[in-house]
């Protein structure tokens, strides 16, 4: 499945809410079942209702919910109202701006802040804050003002925002050409054996859980997009490890997916199973200790610590670095203390 550039609105004043091109290897499947895998928070009843209203088009022809999708079908979901995420309203929300000039700004995003409006998050996002503060931010290829890249809601850390069309084009090209620098720090389950390494594996949407991504390889590699993560152990803390991850590519959930793929799920990453005790003993006191760590750090242990790029006007290479946030630092200190005073089991 590939997204393609939406056309809003079309000639009948309908607005495109979703657009997909079916993968070449797709087996015949009812369109209501197919769309459930790709439209977040959609139920089969809602999809069937949309089809009944004539809102689901395949190759520009409306279809019923029992239509069976075929490879390379172009699917569009159209409604008479624009998507909520396109109805952007500025909101006076505090943001931590670590650098700003006429071309760009660098923001240190708190965990819990969604970067852009989407299903279930139509206000309180970073974009709402940006359009309140700045007029005429340039749109990226997804019609999102100012955004050059994004990080997940519960990931903290650095983002660069473009203030001009020229800056948007220049910065976006750096991310696409892998010349920007992005380093994250993460706490992962288990003792990472190698001091450093590289994870390569194509990432795409999980076939059974539409809220997750996964690694595809061998004959299924074309179901995902190439992704490369370089990791390095910063500190071994017994049943968890503090690691640095540098991205060559920027796939959705890349670090979360790649670290799980090599057996080291991020600590307290609910979406990928890291909220369970994946390593350690069966002692009650240990369970209590881990639960206390979860309370201190009630999110996935991931922080976008360092960001580097060439300034679009001056050509100077700029590098920004942030401290590990307090919730994550407290969790590290707890594990540091635990690992010093306990004999660890395999």
Short mmCIF file of C-alpha atoms in Angstrom, two decimals:
data_model
loop_
_atom_site.label_atom_id
_atom_site.label_comp_id
_atom_site.label_asym_id
_atom_site.label_seq_id
_atom_site.Cartn_x
_atom_site.Cartn_y
_atom_site.Cartn_z
CA UNK A 1 0.00 0.00 0.00
CA UNK A 2 1.31 3.45 -0.94
CA UNK A 3 -0.15 6.82 -0.13
CA UNK A 4 -0.30 9.23 -3.04
CA UNK A 5 -0.71 12.98 -3.26
CA UNK A 6 -4.29 13.94 -2.42
CA UNK A 7 -6.42 16.27 -4.54
CA UNK A 8 -8.56 18.53 -2.35
CA UNK A 9 -11.33 19.18 -3.19
CA UNK A 10 -12.32 17.35 -6.37
CA UNK A 11 -14.61 18.60 -9.10
CA UNK A 12 -17.74 17.67 -7.12
CA UNK A 13 -16.59 19.60 -4.04
CA UNK A 14 -15.80 16.39 -2.24
CA UNK A 15 -12.77 16.22 0.01
CA UNK A 16 -10.31 13.36 0.03
CA UNK A 17 -9.80 11.93 3.51
CA UNK A 18 -7.71 8.87 2.59
CA UNK A 19 -5.90 7.75 -0.55
CA UNK A 20 -4.12 4.45 -1.17
CA UNK A 21 -2.64 2.49 -4.05
CA UNK A 22 -2.92 -1.27 -3.47
CA UNK A 23 0.32 -3.27 -3.34
CA UNK A 24 1.21 -5.42 -6.34
CA UNK A 25 1.11 -8.60 -4.23
CA UNK A 26 -2.30 -8.01 -2.65
CA UNK A 27 -4.64 -11.03 -2.74
CA UNK A 28 -8.34 -10.35 -3.45
CA UNK A 29 -9.92 -8.93 -0.28
CA UNK A 30 -13.19 -7.15 0.49
CA UNK A 31 -12.58 -3.42 0.58
CA UNK A 32 -14.18 -2.99 4.01
CA UNK A 33 -11.69 -5.50 5.45
CA UNK A 34 -8.83 -3.97 3.49
CA UNK A 35 -9.49 -0.42 4.72
CA UNK A 36 -9.68 -1.58 8.35
CA UNK A 37 -5.95 -2.33 8.08
CA UNK A 38 -5.06 1.16 6.90
CA UNK A 39 -7.51 3.65 8.39
CA UNK A 40 -6.68 4.22 12.04
CA UNK A 41 -9.61 4.00 14.47
CA UNK A 42 -12.01 2.91 11.70
CA UNK A 43 -14.55 0.19 12.41
CA UNK A 44 -15.97 -2.10 9.76
CA UNK A 45 -19.43 -0.60 10.35
CA UNK A 46 -18.13 2.92 9.65
CA UNK A 47 -16.40 1.75 6.47
CA UNK A 48 -19.55 -0.05 5.29
CA UNK A 49 -21.61 3.07 6.02
CA UNK A 50 -19.18 5.18 3.97
CA UNK A 51 -19.50 2.73 1.07
CA UNK A 52 -23.28 2.84 1.32
CA UNK A 53 -23.13 6.64 1.09
CA UNK A 54 -21.06 6.32 -2.08
CA UNK A 55 -17.95 7.77 -0.44
CA UNK A 56 -15.47 5.02 -1.33
CA UNK A 57 -14.04 5.15 -4.84
CA UNK A 58 -11.81 2.65 -6.63
CA UNK A 59 -10.19 3.96 -9.79
CA UNK A 60 -12.57 6.95 -9.55
CA UNK A 61 -15.71 4.78 -9.48
CA UNK A 62 -17.81 4.42 -6.28
CA UNK A 63 -17.91 0.85 -4.96
CA UNK A 64 -19.87 -1.15 -2.40
CA UNK A 65 -18.31 -2.65 0.72
CA UNK A 66 -18.12 -6.14 -0.85
CA UNK A 67 -15.86 -4.94 -3.70
CA UNK A 68 -12.65 -7.00 -3.75
CA UNK A 69 -9.49 -4.96 -4.09
CA UNK A 70 -6.88 -5.91 -6.70
CA UNK A 71 -3.21 -5.01 -7.11
CA UNK A 72 -2.64 -1.37 -8.12
CA UNK A 73 -6.23 -0.31 -7.42
CA UNK A 74 -6.36 3.39 -6.58
CA UNK A 75 -8.62 3.81 -3.54
CA UNK A 76 -10.03 7.15 -2.42
CA UNK A 77 -12.36 7.94 0.48
CA UNK A 78 -14.29 11.16 -0.24
CA UNK A 79 -16.66 13.19 1.93
CA UNK A 80 -18.44 16.52 1.59
CA UNK A 81 -16.48 18.02 4.51
CA UNK A 82 -12.71 18.53 4.76
CA UNK A 83 -10.66 16.26 7.03
CA UNK A 84 -10.49 17.52 10.61
CA UNK A 85 -6.70 17.66 10.39
CA UNK A 86 -7.03 20.21 7.57
CA UNK A 87 -9.15 22.53 9.71
CA UNK A 88 -6.17 24.02 11.51
CA UNK A 89 -6.77 26.50 14.31
CA UNK A 90 -3.98 28.34 16.11
CA UNK A 91 -3.75 27.68 19.84
CA UNK A 92 -1.71 29.53 22.47
CA UNK A 93 0.38 26.57 23.63
CA UNK A 94 3.81 26.95 25.22
CA UNK A 95 6.61 25.41 23.19
CA UNK A 96 10.31 25.23 24.03
CA UNK A 97 12.10 27.02 21.19
CA UNK A 98 15.84 26.40 21.46
CA UNK A 99 16.80 28.36 18.33
CA UNK A 100 15.04 30.67 15.88
CA UNK A 101 15.95 32.89 12.91
CA UNK A 102 14.18 34.17 9.79
CA UNK A 103 14.37 30.76 8.07
CA UNK A 104 13.67 28.16 10.72
CA UNK A 105 13.24 27.28 14.35
CA UNK A 106 14.29 24.29 16.43
CA UNK A 107 11.81 23.04 19.04
CA UNK A 108 12.43 20.72 21.99
CA UNK A 109 9.09 18.87 22.12
CA UNK A 110 7.77 17.54 25.40
CA UNK A 111 6.54 13.98 25.61
CA UNK A 112 2.76 13.79 25.30
CA UNK A 113 2.47 16.53 22.66
CA UNK A 114 1.21 15.33 19.27
CA UNK A 115 3.14 16.88 16.37
CA UNK A 116 0.25 17.29 13.91
CA UNK A 117 -3.55 16.90 14.03
CA UNK A 118 -4.93 13.50 13.09
CA UNK A 119 -7.46 10.89 14.17
CA UNK A 120 -8.32 11.51 17.82
CA UNK A 121 -5.97 14.50 18.15
CA UNK A 122 -7.49 17.54 16.47
CA UNK A 123 -6.21 20.17 18.91
CA UNK A 124 -3.35 20.75 21.32
CA UNK A 125 -0.72 19.75 18.76
CA UNK A 126 2.60 21.32 17.89
CA UNK A 127 1.15 22.57 14.59
CA UNK A 128 -1.69 24.32 16.45
CA UNK A 129 0.97 26.09 18.52
CA UNK A 130 3.06 26.98 15.46
CA UNK A 131 0.26 28.52 13.40
CA UNK A 132 -0.79 30.59 16.43
CA UNK A 133 2.75 31.95 16.66
CA UNK A 134 3.65 32.28 12.95
CA UNK A 135 1.77 33.37 9.85
CA UNK A 136 2.17 31.83 6.41
CA UNK A 137 4.27 28.81 7.33
CA UNK A 138 5.06 26.78 4.21
CA UNK A 139 3.26 23.46 3.74
CA UNK A 140 5.16 20.22 3.34
CA UNK A 141 4.13 17.53 0.84
CA UNK A 142 1.37 16.40 3.25
CA UNK A 143 -0.03 19.93 3.62
CA UNK A 144 1.31 20.26 7.16
CA UNK A 145 2.59 23.77 7.93
CA UNK A 146 6.27 24.04 8.78
CA UNK A 147 6.93 20.36 9.41
CA UNK A 148 10.15 18.98 7.93
CA UNK A 149 9.99 15.76 9.98
CA UNK A 150 8.10 14.44 12.99
CA UNK A 151 8.52 12.41 16.17
CA UNK A 152 5.92 10.33 17.99
CA UNK A 153 3.56 11.76 20.61
CA UNK A 154 5.28 10.11 23.56
CA UNK A 155 8.81 10.67 22.26
CA UNK A 156 10.48 13.84 23.49
CA UNK A 157 13.15 15.88 21.75
CA UNK A 158 14.29 18.04 18.87
CA UNK A 159 12.46 19.02 15.69
CA UNK A 160 13.37 21.59 13.04
CA UNK A 161 10.53 23.70 11.60
CA UNK A 162 10.77 25.59 8.29
CA UNK A 163 9.50 29.19 8.13
CA UNK A 164 9.96 29.75 4.38
CA UNK A 165 9.34 27.74 1.20
CA UNK A 166 13.08 27.80 0.47
CA UNK A 167 13.93 26.47 3.93
CA UNK A 168 11.29 23.74 3.61
CA UNK A 169 12.72 22.55 0.30
CA UNK A 170 16.34 22.70 1.46
CA UNK A 171 15.79 20.97 4.81
CA UNK A 172 13.46 18.32 3.37
CA UNK A 173 16.10 17.45 0.78
CA UNK A 174 18.68 16.95 3.55
CA UNK A 175 16.42 14.49 5.35
CA UNK A 176 15.66 12.68 2.10
CA UNK A 177 19.34 12.53 1.11
CA UNK A 178 20.42 11.35 4.59
CA UNK A 179 22.75 14.31 5.19
CA UNK A 180 21.00 15.46 8.37
CA UNK A 181 22.07 14.05 11.74
CA UNK A 182 19.58 12.55 14.20
CA UNK A 183 20.63 10.84 17.40
CA UNK A 184 18.18 9.40 19.91
CA UNK A 185 18.75 7.88 23.33
CA UNK A 186 16.60 4.96 24.45
CA UNK A 187 16.25 2.51 27.30
CA UNK A 188 15.62 -0.97 25.92
CA UNK A 189 14.80 -4.29 27.53
CA UNK A 190 17.65 -6.77 27.89
CA UNK A 191 21.43 -6.64 27.82
CA UNK A 192 22.44 -5.64 24.27
CA UNK A 193 25.36 -7.98 23.59
CA UNK A 194 27.25 -6.04 20.93
CA UNK A 195 28.71 -2.67 21.94
CA UNK A 196 27.50 -1.25 18.63
CA UNK A 197 25.86 -2.39 15.44
CA UNK A 198 23.61 -1.58 12.49
CA UNK A 199 20.04 -2.76 11.97
CA UNK A 200 18.83 -2.94 8.38
CA UNK A 201 15.33 -4.09 7.58
CA UNK A 202 12.48 -2.76 5.46
CA UNK A 203 9.70 -1.30 7.59
CA UNK A 204 6.00 -1.37 6.72
CA UNK A 205 2.61 -1.64 8.37
CA UNK A 206 2.04 -4.81 10.40
CA UNK A 207 -0.35 -7.09 8.48
CA UNK A 208 -2.38 -8.04 11.58
CA UNK A 209 -2.08 -4.95 13.81
CA UNK A 210 -2.68 -1.76 11.87
CA UNK A 211 -1.35 0.39 14.75
CA UNK A 212 2.10 -1.21 14.55
CA UNK A 213 4.83 -1.35 11.96
CA UNK A 214 7.12 -4.32 11.47
CA UNK A 215 10.24 -5.46 9.61
CA UNK A 216 9.82 -7.28 6.30
CA UNK A 217 12.70 -9.22 4.77
CA UNK A 218 13.56 -11.83 2.14
CA UNK A 219 10.62 -12.46 -0.23
CA UNK A 220 8.41 -9.97 1.64
CA UNK A 221 10.93 -7.11 1.72
CA UNK A 222 8.97 -5.12 -0.87
CA UNK A 223 6.10 -4.77 1.63
CA UNK A 224 8.22 -2.25 3.53
CA UNK A 225 10.53 0.68 2.84
CA UNK A 226 14.31 0.54 3.44
CA UNK A 227 15.36 1.57 6.94
CA UNK A 228 18.79 1.75 8.60
CA UNK A 229 19.49 2.35 12.31
CA UNK A 230 22.96 2.49 13.88
CA UNK A 231 23.06 1.78 17.62
CA UNK A 232 25.71 2.05 20.32
CA UNK A 233 25.58 0.93 23.94
CA UNK A 234 25.95 3.87 26.34
CA UNK A 235 25.45 2.03 29.63
CA UNK A 236 24.52 -1.49 30.70
CA UNK A 237 21.99 -1.43 33.51
CA UNK A 238 21.35 -5.12 34.14
CA UNK A 239 18.02 -6.11 32.67
CA UNK A 240 17.88 -2.96 30.53
CA UNK A 241 20.42 -1.10 28.39
CA UNK A 242 20.82 2.60 27.62
CA UNK A 243 21.59 2.98 23.92
CA UNK A 244 22.23 5.69 21.36
CA UNK A 245 20.50 5.29 17.99
CA UNK A 246 21.46 7.25 14.89
CA UNK A 247 19.03 7.25 11.98
CA UNK A 248 19.96 7.02 8.33
CA UNK A 249 16.30 6.89 7.35
CA UNK A 250 13.16 8.22 9.02
CA UNK A 251 10.46 5.56 8.89
CA UNK A 252 7.48 5.71 11.22
CA UNK A 253 8.37 4.11 14.60
CA UNK A 254 11.78 3.17 13.13
CA UNK A 255 13.78 2.83 16.36
CA UNK A 256 10.88 1.19 18.16
CA UNK A 257 10.43 -1.37 15.37
CA UNK A 258 14.13 -2.05 14.74
CA UNK A 259 15.03 -2.51 18.42
CA UNK A 260 12.11 -4.89 18.92
CA UNK A 261 13.23 -6.75 15.79
CA UNK A 262 16.61 -7.56 17.40
CA UNK A 263 14.96 -8.59 20.68
CA UNK A 264 15.30 -5.33 22.62
CA UNK A 265 11.89 -3.67 22.81
CA UNK A 266 11.86 -0.12 24.19
CA UNK A 267 11.16 0.11 27.91
CA UNK A 268 7.48 0.91 28.58
CA UNK A 269 6.59 1.07 24.88
CA UNK A 270 2.93 0.10 25.20
CA UNK A 271 2.28 -0.18 21.47
CA UNK A 272 5.10 -2.71 20.97
CA UNK A 273 4.78 -4.69 24.21
CA UNK A 274 7.44 -2.95 26.28
CA UNK A 275 5.05 -2.25 29.15
CA UNK A 276 5.44 -5.88 30.24
CA UNK A 277 8.41 -7.25 32.16
CA UNK A 278 10.43 -8.76 29.34
CA UNK A 279 13.65 -9.48 31.26
CA UNK A 280 14.43 -10.18 34.89
CA UNK A 281 13.42 -12.32 37.84
CA UNK A 282 10.09 -13.57 39.12
CA UNK A 283 10.58 -11.99 42.55
CA UNK A 284 7.72 -9.79 43.77
CA UNK A 285 10.15 -7.07 44.82
CA UNK A 286 11.52 -6.93 41.27
CA UNK A 287 8.01 -6.55 39.84
CA UNK A 288 7.38 -3.72 42.30
CA UNK A 289 10.64 -2.07 41.25
CA UNK A 290 9.73 -2.23 37.55
CA UNK A 291 6.22 -0.92 38.24
CA UNK A 292 7.81 2.04 40.03
CA UNK A 293 10.01 2.66 36.98
CA UNK A 294 6.91 2.61 34.77
CA UNK A 295 5.28 5.21 37.07
CA UNK A 296 8.34 7.46 36.88
CA UNK A 297 8.48 7.10 33.08
CA UNK A 298 4.88 6.57 31.87
CA UNK A 299 5.84 6.45 28.18
CA UNK A 300 8.28 4.78 25.82
CA UNK A 301 11.89 5.52 26.85
CA UNK A 302 12.91 7.47 23.75
CA UNK A 303 14.34 10.99 23.38
CA UNK A 304 15.47 12.78 20.20
CA UNK A 305 18.64 14.17 21.79
CA UNK A 306 20.74 15.58 18.94
CA UNK A 307 19.79 17.17 15.63
CA UNK A 308 22.16 18.45 12.95
CA UNK A 309 21.61 20.02 9.53
CA UNK A 310 23.02 22.54 7.09
CA UNK A 311 21.41 25.97 7.41
CA UNK A 312 19.40 26.58 4.22
CA UNK A 313 20.66 30.16 3.78
CA UNK A 314 24.13 30.40 5.35
CA UNK A 315 25.29 26.86 4.51
CA UNK A 316 26.65 26.51 8.05
CA UNK A 317 26.26 23.08 9.64
CA UNK A 318 24.29 23.49 12.85
CA UNK A 319 24.08 20.92 15.62
CA UNK A 320 21.73 21.08 18.59
CA UNK A 321 21.84 18.91 21.69
CA UNK A 322 19.41 18.54 24.59
CA UNK A 323 19.55 17.03 28.05
CA UNK A 324 17.79 13.74 28.68
CA UNK A 325 14.40 14.77 30.16
CA UNK A 326 13.77 14.38 33.88
CA UNK A 327 11.34 11.43 33.68
CA UNK A 328 13.78 9.38 31.61
CA UNK A 329 16.75 10.43 33.75
CA UNK A 330 14.96 9.31 36.93
CA UNK A 331 14.27 5.92 35.34
CA UNK A 332 17.95 5.56 34.40
CA UNK A 333 19.00 6.40 37.97
CA UNK A 334 16.63 3.76 39.37
CA UNK A 335 18.06 1.07 37.09
CA UNK A 336 21.59 2.24 37.84
CA UNK A 337 20.98 1.76 41.55
CA UNK A 338 19.24 -1.59 41.07
CA UNK A 339 21.95 -3.07 38.87
CA UNK A 340 24.68 -2.15 41.36
CA UNK A 341 23.03 -3.91 44.29
CA UNK A 342 21.51 -6.99 42.72
CA UNK A 343 22.93 -10.22 41.38
CA UNK A 344 21.34 -10.49 37.95
CA UNK A 345 19.84 -13.68 36.54
CA UNK A 346 19.91 -14.48 32.82
#
